[in-house]
Tab-separated table of C-alpha atoms and ligand atoms in Angstrom:
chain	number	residue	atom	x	y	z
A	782	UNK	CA	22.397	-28.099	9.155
A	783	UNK	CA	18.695	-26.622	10.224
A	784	UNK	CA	19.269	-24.581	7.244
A	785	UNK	CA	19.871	-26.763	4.675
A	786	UNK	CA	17.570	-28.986	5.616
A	787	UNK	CA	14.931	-26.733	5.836
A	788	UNK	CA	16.173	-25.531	1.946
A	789	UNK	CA	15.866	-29.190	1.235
A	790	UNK	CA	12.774	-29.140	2.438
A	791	UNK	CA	11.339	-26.743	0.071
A	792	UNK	CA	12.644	-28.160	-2.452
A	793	UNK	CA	11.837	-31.445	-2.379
A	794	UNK	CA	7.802	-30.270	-1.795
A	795	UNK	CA	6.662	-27.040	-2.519
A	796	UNK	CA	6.029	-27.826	-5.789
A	797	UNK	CA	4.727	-30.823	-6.082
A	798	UNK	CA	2.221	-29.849	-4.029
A	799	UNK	CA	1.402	-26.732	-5.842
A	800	UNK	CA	1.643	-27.972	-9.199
A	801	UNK	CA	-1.226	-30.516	-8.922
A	802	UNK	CA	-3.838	-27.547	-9.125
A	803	UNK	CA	-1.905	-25.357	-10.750
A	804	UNK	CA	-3.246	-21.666	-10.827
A	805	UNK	CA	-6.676	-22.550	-9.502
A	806	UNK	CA	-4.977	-22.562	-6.482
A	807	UNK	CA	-4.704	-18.879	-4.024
A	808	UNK	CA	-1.138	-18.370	-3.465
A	809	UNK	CA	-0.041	-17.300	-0.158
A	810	UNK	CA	2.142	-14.525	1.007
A	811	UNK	CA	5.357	-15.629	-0.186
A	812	UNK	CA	4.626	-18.183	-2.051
A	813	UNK	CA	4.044	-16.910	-5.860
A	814	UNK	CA	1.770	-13.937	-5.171
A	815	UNK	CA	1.763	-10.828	-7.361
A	816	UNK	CA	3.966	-7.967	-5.955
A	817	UNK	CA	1.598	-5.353	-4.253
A	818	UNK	CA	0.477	-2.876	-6.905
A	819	UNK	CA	0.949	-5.673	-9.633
A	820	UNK	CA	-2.098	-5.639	-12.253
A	821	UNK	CA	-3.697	-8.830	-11.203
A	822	UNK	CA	-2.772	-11.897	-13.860
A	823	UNK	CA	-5.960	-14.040	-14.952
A	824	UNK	CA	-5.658	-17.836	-13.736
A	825	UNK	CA	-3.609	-19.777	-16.132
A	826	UNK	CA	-5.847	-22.664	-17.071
A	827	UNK	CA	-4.193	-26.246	-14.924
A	828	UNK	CA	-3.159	-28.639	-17.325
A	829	UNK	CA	-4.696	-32.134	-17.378
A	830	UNK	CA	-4.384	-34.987	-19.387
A	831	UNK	CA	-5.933	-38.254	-20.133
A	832	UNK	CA	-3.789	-41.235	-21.723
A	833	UNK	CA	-4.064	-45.033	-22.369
A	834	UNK	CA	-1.349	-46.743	-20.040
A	835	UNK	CA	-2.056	-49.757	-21.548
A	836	UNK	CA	-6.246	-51.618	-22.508
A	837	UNK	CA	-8.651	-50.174	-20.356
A	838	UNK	CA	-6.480	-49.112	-17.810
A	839	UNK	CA	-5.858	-44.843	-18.440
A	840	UNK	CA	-3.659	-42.299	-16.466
A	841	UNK	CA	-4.610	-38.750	-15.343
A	842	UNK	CA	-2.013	-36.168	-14.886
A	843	UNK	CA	-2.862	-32.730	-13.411
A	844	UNK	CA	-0.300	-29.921	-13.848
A	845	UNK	CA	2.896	-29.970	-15.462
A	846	UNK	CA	6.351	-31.177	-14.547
A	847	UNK	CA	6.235	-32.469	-11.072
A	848	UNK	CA	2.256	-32.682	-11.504
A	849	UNK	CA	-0.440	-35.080	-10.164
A	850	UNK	CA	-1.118	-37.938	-11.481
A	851	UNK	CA	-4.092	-40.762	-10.884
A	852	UNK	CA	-5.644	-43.332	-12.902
A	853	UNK	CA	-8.588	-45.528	-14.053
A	854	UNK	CA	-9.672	-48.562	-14.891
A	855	UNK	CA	-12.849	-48.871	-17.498
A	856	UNK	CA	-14.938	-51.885	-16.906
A	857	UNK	CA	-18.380	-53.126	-18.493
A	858	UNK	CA	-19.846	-51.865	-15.011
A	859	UNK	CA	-18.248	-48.785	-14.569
A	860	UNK	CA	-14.840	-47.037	-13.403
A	861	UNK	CA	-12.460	-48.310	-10.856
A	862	UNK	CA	-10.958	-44.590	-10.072
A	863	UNK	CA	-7.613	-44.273	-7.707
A	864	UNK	CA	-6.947	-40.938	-5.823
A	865	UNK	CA	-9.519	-37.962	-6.757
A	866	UNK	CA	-6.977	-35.417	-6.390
A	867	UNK	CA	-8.936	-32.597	-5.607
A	868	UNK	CA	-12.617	-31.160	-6.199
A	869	UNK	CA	-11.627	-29.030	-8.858
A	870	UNK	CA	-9.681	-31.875	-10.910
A	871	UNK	CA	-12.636	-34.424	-9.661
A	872	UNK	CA	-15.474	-32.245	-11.323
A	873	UNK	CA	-13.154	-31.714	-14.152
A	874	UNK	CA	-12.556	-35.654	-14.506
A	875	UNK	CA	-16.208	-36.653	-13.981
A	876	UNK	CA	-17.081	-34.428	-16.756
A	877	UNK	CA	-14.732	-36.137	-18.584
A	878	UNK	CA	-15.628	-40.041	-18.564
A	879	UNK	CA	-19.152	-38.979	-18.724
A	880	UNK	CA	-18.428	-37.673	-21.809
A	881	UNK	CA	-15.694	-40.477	-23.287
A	882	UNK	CA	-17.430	-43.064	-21.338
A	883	UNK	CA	-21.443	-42.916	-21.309
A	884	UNK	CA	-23.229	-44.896	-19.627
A	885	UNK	CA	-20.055	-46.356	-17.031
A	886	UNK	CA	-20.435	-44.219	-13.668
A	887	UNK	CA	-17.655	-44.286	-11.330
A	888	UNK	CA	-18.359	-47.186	-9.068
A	889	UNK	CA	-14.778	-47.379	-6.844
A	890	UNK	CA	-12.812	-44.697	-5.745
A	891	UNK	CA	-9.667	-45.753	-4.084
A	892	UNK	CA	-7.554	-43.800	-1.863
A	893	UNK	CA	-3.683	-43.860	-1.669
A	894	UNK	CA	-3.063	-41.871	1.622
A	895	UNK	CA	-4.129	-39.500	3.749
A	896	UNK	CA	-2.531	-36.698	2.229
A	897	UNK	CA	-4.648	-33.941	0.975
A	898	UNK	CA	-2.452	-32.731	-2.107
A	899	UNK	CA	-4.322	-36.871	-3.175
A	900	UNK	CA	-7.226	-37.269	-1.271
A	901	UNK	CA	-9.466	-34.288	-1.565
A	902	UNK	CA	-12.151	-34.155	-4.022
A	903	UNK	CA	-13.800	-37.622	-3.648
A	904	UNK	CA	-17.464	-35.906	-2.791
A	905	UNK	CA	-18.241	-35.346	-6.791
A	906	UNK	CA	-18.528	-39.675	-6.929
A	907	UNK	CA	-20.888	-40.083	-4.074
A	908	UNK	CA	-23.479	-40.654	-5.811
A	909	UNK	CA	-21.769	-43.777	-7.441
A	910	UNK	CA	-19.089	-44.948	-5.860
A	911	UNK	CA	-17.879	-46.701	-2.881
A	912	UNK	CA	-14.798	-45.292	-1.472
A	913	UNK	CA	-12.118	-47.921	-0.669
A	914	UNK	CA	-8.684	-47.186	1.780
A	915	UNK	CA	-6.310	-49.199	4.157
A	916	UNK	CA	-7.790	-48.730	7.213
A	917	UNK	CA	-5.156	-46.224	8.837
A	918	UNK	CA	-6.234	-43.868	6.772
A	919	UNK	CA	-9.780	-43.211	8.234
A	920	UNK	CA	-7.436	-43.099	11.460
A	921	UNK	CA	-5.076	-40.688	10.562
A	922	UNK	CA	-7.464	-37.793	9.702
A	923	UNK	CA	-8.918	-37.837	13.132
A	924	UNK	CA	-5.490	-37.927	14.588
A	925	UNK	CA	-3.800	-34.915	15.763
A	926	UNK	CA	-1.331	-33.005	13.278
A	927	UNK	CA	1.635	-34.428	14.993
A	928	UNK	CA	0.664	-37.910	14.835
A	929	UNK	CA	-0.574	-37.201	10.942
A	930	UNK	CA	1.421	-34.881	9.833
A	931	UNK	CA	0.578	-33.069	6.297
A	932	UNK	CA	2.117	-33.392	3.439
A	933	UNK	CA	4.960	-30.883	2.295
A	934	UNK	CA	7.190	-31.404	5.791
A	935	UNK	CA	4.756	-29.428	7.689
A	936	UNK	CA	4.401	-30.115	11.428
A	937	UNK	CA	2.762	-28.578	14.345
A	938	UNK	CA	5.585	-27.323	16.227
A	939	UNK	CA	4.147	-26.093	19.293
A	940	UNK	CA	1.845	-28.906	19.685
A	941	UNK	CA	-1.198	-26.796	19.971
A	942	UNK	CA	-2.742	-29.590	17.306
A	943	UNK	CA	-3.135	-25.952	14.485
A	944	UNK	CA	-0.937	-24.696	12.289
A	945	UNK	CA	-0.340	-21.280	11.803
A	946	UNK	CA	0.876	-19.822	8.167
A	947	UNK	CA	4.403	-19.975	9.890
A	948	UNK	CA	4.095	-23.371	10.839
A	949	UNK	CA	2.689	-24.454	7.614
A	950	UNK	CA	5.020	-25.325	4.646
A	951	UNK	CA	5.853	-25.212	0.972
A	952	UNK	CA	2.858	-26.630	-0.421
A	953	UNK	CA	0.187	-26.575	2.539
A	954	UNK	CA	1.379	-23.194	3.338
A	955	UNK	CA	0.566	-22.651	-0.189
A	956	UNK	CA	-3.125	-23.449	0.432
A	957	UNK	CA	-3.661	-22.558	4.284
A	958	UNK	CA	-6.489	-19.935	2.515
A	959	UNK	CA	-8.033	-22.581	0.610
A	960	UNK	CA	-8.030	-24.785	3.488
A	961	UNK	CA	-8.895	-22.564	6.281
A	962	UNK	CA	-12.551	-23.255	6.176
A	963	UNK	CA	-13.662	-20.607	8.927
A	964	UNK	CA	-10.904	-17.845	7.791
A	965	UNK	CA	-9.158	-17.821	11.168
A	966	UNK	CA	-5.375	-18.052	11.859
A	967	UNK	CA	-5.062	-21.238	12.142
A	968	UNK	CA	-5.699	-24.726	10.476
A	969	UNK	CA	-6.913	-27.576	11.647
A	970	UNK	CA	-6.630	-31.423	10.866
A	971	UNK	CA	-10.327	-31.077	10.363
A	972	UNK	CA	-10.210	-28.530	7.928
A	973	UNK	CA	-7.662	-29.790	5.915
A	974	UNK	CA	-9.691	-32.790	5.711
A	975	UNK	CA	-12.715	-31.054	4.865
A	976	UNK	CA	-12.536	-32.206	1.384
A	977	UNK	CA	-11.956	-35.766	1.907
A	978	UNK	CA	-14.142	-38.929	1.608
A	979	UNK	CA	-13.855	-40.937	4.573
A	980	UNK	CA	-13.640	-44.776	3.032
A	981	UNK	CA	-16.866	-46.899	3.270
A	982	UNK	CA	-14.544	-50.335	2.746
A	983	UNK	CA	-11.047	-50.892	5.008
A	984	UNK	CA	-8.883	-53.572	5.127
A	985	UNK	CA	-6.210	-54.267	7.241
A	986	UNK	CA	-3.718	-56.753	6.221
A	987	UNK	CA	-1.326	-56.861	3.323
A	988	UNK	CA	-3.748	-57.134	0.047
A	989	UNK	CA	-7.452	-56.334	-0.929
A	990	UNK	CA	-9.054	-57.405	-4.113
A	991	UNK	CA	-11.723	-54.627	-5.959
A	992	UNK	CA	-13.491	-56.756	-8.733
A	993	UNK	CA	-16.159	-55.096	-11.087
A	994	UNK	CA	-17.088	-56.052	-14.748
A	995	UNK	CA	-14.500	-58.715	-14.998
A	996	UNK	CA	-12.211	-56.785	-13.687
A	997	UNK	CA	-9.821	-56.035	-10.698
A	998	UNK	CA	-7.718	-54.333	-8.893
A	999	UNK	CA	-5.143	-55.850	-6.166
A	1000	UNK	CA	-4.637	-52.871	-2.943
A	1001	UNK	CA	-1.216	-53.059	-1.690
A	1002	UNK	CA	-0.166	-52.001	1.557
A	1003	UNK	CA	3.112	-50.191	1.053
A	1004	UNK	CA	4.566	-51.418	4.657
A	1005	UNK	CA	4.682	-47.926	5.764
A	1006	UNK	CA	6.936	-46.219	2.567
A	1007	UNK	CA	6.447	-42.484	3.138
A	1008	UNK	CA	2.455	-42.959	5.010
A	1009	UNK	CA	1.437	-45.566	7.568
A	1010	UNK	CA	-1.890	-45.703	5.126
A	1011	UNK	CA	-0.475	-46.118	1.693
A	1012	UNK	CA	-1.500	-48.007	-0.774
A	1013	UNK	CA	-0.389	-49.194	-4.140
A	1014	UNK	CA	-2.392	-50.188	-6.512
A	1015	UNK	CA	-1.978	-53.483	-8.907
A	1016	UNK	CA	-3.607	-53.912	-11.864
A	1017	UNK	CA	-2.770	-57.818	-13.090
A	1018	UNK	CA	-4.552	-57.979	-16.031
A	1019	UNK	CA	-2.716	-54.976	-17.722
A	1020	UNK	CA	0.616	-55.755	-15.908
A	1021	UNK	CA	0.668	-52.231	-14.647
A	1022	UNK	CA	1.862	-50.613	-10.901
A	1023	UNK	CA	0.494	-47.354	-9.805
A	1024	UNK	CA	2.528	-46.305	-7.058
A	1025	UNK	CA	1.948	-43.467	-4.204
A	1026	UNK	CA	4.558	-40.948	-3.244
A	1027	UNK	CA	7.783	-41.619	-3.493
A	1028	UNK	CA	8.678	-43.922	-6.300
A	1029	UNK	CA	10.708	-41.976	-8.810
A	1030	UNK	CA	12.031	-42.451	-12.344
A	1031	UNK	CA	15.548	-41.857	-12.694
A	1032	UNK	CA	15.314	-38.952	-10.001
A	1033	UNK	CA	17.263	-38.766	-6.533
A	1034	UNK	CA	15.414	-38.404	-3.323
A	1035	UNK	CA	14.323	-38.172	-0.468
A	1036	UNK	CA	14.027	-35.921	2.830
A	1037	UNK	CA	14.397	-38.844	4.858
A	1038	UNK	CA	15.602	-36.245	7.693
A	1039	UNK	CA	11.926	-34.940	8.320
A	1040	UNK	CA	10.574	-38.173	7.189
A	1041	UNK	CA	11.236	-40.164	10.474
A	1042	UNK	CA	11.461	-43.379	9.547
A	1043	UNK	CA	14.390	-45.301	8.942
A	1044	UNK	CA	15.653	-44.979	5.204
A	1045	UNK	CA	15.215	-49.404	5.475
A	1046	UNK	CA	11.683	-48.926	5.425
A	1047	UNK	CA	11.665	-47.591	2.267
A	1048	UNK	CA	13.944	-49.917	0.595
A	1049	UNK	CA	12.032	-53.034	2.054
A	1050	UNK	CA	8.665	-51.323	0.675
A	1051	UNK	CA	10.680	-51.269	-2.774
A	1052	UNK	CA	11.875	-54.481	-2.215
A	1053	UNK	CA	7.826	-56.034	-2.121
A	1054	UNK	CA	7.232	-53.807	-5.182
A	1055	UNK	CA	9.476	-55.281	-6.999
A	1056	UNK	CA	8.059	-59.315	-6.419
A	1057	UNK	CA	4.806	-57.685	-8.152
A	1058	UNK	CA	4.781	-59.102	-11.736
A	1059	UNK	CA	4.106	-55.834	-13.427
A	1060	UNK	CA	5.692	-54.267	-16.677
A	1061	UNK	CA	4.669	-50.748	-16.307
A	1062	UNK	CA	5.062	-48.701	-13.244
A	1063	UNK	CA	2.345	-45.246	-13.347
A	1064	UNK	CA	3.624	-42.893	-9.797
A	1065	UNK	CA	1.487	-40.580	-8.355
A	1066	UNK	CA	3.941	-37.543	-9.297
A	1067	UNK	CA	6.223	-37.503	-12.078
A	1068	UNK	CA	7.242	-39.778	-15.111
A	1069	UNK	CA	6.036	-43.563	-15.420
A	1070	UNK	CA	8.868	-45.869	-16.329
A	1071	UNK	CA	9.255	-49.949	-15.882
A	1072	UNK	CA	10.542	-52.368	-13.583
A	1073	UNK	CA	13.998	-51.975	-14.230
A	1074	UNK	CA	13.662	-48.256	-13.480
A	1075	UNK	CA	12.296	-49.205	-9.608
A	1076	UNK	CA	14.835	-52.241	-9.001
A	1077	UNK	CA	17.493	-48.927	-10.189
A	1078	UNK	CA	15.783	-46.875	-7.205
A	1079	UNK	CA	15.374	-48.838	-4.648
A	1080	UNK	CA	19.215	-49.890	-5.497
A	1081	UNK	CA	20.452	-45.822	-5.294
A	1082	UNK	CA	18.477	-45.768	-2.066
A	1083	UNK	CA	21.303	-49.044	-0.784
A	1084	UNK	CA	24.002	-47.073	-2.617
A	1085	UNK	CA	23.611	-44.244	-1.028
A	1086	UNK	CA	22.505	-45.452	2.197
A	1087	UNK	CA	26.036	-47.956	2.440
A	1088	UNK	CA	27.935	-44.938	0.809
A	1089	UNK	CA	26.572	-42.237	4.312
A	1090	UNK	CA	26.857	-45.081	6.970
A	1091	UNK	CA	30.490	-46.184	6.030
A	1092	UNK	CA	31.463	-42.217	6.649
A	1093	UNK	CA	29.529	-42.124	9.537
A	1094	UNK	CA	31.313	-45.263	10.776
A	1095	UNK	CA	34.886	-43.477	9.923
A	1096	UNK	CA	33.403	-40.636	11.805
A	1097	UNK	CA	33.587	-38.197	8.760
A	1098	UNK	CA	31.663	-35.367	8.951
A	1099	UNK	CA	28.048	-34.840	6.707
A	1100	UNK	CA	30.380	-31.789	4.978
A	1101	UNK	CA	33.179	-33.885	4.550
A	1102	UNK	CA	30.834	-36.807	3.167
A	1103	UNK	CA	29.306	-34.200	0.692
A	1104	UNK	CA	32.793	-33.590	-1.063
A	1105	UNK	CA	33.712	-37.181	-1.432
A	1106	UNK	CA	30.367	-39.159	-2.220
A	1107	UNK	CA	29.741	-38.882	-6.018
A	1108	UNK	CA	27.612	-41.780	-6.828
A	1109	UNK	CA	28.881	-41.794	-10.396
A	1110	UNK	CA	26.114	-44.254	-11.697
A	1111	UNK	CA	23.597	-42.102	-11.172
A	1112	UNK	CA	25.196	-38.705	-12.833
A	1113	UNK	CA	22.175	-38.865	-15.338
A	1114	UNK	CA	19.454	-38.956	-12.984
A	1115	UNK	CA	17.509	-35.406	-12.305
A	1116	UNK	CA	18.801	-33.525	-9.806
A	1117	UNK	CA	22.543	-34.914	-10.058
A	1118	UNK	CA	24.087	-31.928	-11.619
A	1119	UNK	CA	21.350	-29.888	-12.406
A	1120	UNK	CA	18.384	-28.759	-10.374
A	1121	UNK	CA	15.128	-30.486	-10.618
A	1122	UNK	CA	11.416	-29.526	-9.688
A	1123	UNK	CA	10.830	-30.951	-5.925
A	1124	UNK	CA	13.917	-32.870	-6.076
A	1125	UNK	CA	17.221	-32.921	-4.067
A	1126	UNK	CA	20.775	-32.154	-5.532
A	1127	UNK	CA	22.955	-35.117	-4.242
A	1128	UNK	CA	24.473	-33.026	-1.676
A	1129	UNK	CA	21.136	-32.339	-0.151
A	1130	UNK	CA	20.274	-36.553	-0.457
A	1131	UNK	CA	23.676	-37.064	1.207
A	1132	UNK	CA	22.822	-34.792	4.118
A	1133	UNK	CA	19.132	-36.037	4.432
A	1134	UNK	CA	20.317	-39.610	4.667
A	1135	UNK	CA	22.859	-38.636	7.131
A	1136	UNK	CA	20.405	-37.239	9.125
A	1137	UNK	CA	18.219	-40.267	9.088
A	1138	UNK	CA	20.840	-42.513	9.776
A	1139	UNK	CA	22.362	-40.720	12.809
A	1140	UNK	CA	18.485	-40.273	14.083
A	1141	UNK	CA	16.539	-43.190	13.812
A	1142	UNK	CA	16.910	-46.605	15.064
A	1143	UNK	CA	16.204	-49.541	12.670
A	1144	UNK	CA	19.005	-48.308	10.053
B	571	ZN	ZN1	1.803	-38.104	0.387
C-alpha cells in the first residue's frame, strides 16, 4: 500500500506545483532535468493569462493544464488582488495592471494559505498594498515543518524540522534549489517562506469584509478543507467564488491518506460553500465551473466515502474494494478512465479514502 500511495502521491501534486511557474522554474535531479550531456534547452516562456470572470472582477492563470490561477478585483481606488503566486508571476502581473489599469495601484493583497506554490511573491505590492490572511497563517510559517507541512505531501520525516532533497516531494522537491536560500542540504520552513508576505490584517472567526472603491470582498474561512489557514474568497457583487485548493470541476480527488484529516472535513467545508449565493465558482488550480459543478463534488466525495466505509464495514479488503467500486456517475469526470494531470485514477481515490477512513477518527 506504501507504494501506491506514494505513486498517488506524485500524481496528485507534482504537477500542479510545477506547472504554476512553468520553465522559470530549476528542475531538480529527477524531476524533468536534461539527461547529462544533453545540449541545454532555452526556458520555454510560462504561460499566463488575464480574463474577465465576470464586471470588474478578472482571473489570472499561470501555466497550462493543471496551472495557477488567482484573481482581481478593479475598483475606482485600486486592485483587490488574491494570492500573488510567486515573484516571478507577481512582477509579471504588476506590469500588467499598470499597464491595462493606470492610475489603480494594488491596494489589497489577500492570501489563501500558507502554501508557497500560492503565497510567494507578495513583496512586488509593498509599496501599495496591505496584505490580508486568516490569522493561522502568520502561525503556520513559524511553525515547524511537521506541524505546517508543505505543499506537494512533503513532510519532515525524521523530525529534524529540514528537509533534505529525499525528504522533499513532487513539487517542493522540484524547487528545493530555488528555495534553498543559503545552498546547503537542507531546507528550512524559513526558507521556504522567504518569499512570503507576512499579513498586516488577521481575523479570526468565520468572515472578514475588504471594502475599497465601492467595492468588497467577503474572506471565508474554509473550516480547515485541505489548510487550517484557508481562505475563500466571495465576491457578492459579481456572484462569483474563488476557491483555494481542492475544489475541482468534474475531476476525482483527493490524497486524503497523507492529508490527515478526516475526509468529513472536507465535505462539511463544501457543504458552507455551497450556502454562498454565488453563480460562478474561479479555483485556485484548474477549470472554473458553477454551483452545480461543487454541489456534484462535494456529493462524489459522500459517494465515495459511503461506497469505502460500507466495504470496510463487510471487512473487504482496499484490493477487493478497488475491483467492485465503479462509481458509474462519475465515468466522465478526469481521471475516471483516463489519466489526468495531478489527479487520481479511481482506484487510487478508492485506496486514499480507505486509508483515511481506517486512520482518522471523526469519519
Ligand atoms: Zn495548498
Amino acid at each position: 500500500m506504501k507504494n501506491i500511495l506514494s505513486l498517488l502521491a506524485v500524481v496528485l501534486f507534482t504537477t500542479a506545483i510545477i506547472a504554476p511557474t512553468g520553465a522559470q522554474q530549476p528542475q531538480g535531479p529527477g524531476q524533468g532535468a536534461a539527461p547529462a550531456g544533453a545540449p541545454a534547452q532555452p526556458p520555454a516562456p510560462p504561460v499566463r493569462t488575464i480574463s474577465q470572470v465576470r464586471g470588474d472582477l478578472y482571473k489570472v492563470q499561470s501555466g497550462a493544464g493543471v496551472a495557477a490561477v488567482t484573481v482581481f478585483l478593479v475598483t475606482p481606488e485600486g486592485i483587490i488582488l488574491a494570492d500573488p503566486l510567486n515573484p516571478e508571476f507577481s512582477a509579471w502581473l504588476k506590469a500588467e495592471l499598470a499597464t491595462r489599469f493606470p492610475g489603480k495601484p494594488v491596494r489589497y493583497v489577500i492570501n489563501s494559505h500558507y502554501h508557497w506554490d500560492h503565497a510567494r511573491g507578495g513583496g512586488m505590492f509593498t509599496d501599495t498594498a496591505r496584505f490580508v490572511a486568516h490569522e493561522n497563517m502568520a502561525r503556520n510559517l513559524a511553525l515547524p515543518i511537521r506541524q505546517a507541512r508543505p505543499p506537494g505531501d512533503t513532510d519532515d520525516l525524521d523530525g529534524d524540522n529540514r528537509m533534505t532533497r529525499e525528504e522533499a516531494q513532487t513539487g517542493t522537491r522540484a524547487n528545493f534549489d530555488r528555495m534553498n536560500g543559503n545552498g546547503d542540504m537542507f531546507l528550512t520552513q524559513e526558507e521556504m517562506a522567504a518569499d512570503i508576505r507576512r499579513p498586516d490584517i488577521t481575523f479570526s472567526g468565520e468572515r472578514y469584509t475588504v471594502t475599497l472603491g465601492g467595492k468588497r470582498v467577503e474572506l471565508v474561512h474554509a473550516k480547515n478543507r485541505h489548510t487550517n489557514d484557508l481562505i475563500d474568497l466571495y465576491f457578492p457583487d459579481e456572484r462569483v467564488l474563488f476557491a483555494g485548493d481542492y475544489v475541482w470541476i468534474n475531476r476525482l480527488c483527493c490524497n486524503f491518506a497523507f492529508d490527515r484529516r478526516p475526509m468529513t472535513t472536507w465535505i462539511a467545508s463544501l457543504k458552507a460553500l455551497e450556502q454562498i449565493d454565488f453563480d460562478i465558482i474561479v479555483n485556485s488550480h484548474f477549470e472554473a465551473g458553477t454551483k452545480a459543478d461543487v454541489v456534484a463534488y462535494r456529493q462524489f466525495f459522500e459517494d465515495l466515502m459511503a461506497a469505502v466505509s460500507a466495504g470496510i464495514r463487510e471487512g473487504k479488503t482496499v484490493e477487493e474494494l478497488q475491483k467492485t467500486i465503479r462509481l458509474d456517475k462519475y465515468r466522465n469526470w478526469n481521471g475516471y478512465t483516463q489519466t489526468a494531470v495531478a489527479t487520481p485514477s479511481l482506484e487510487q481515490a478508492i485506496q486514499s479514502a480507505y486509508a483515511n477512513l481506517t486512520r482518522y477518527s471523526g469519519n
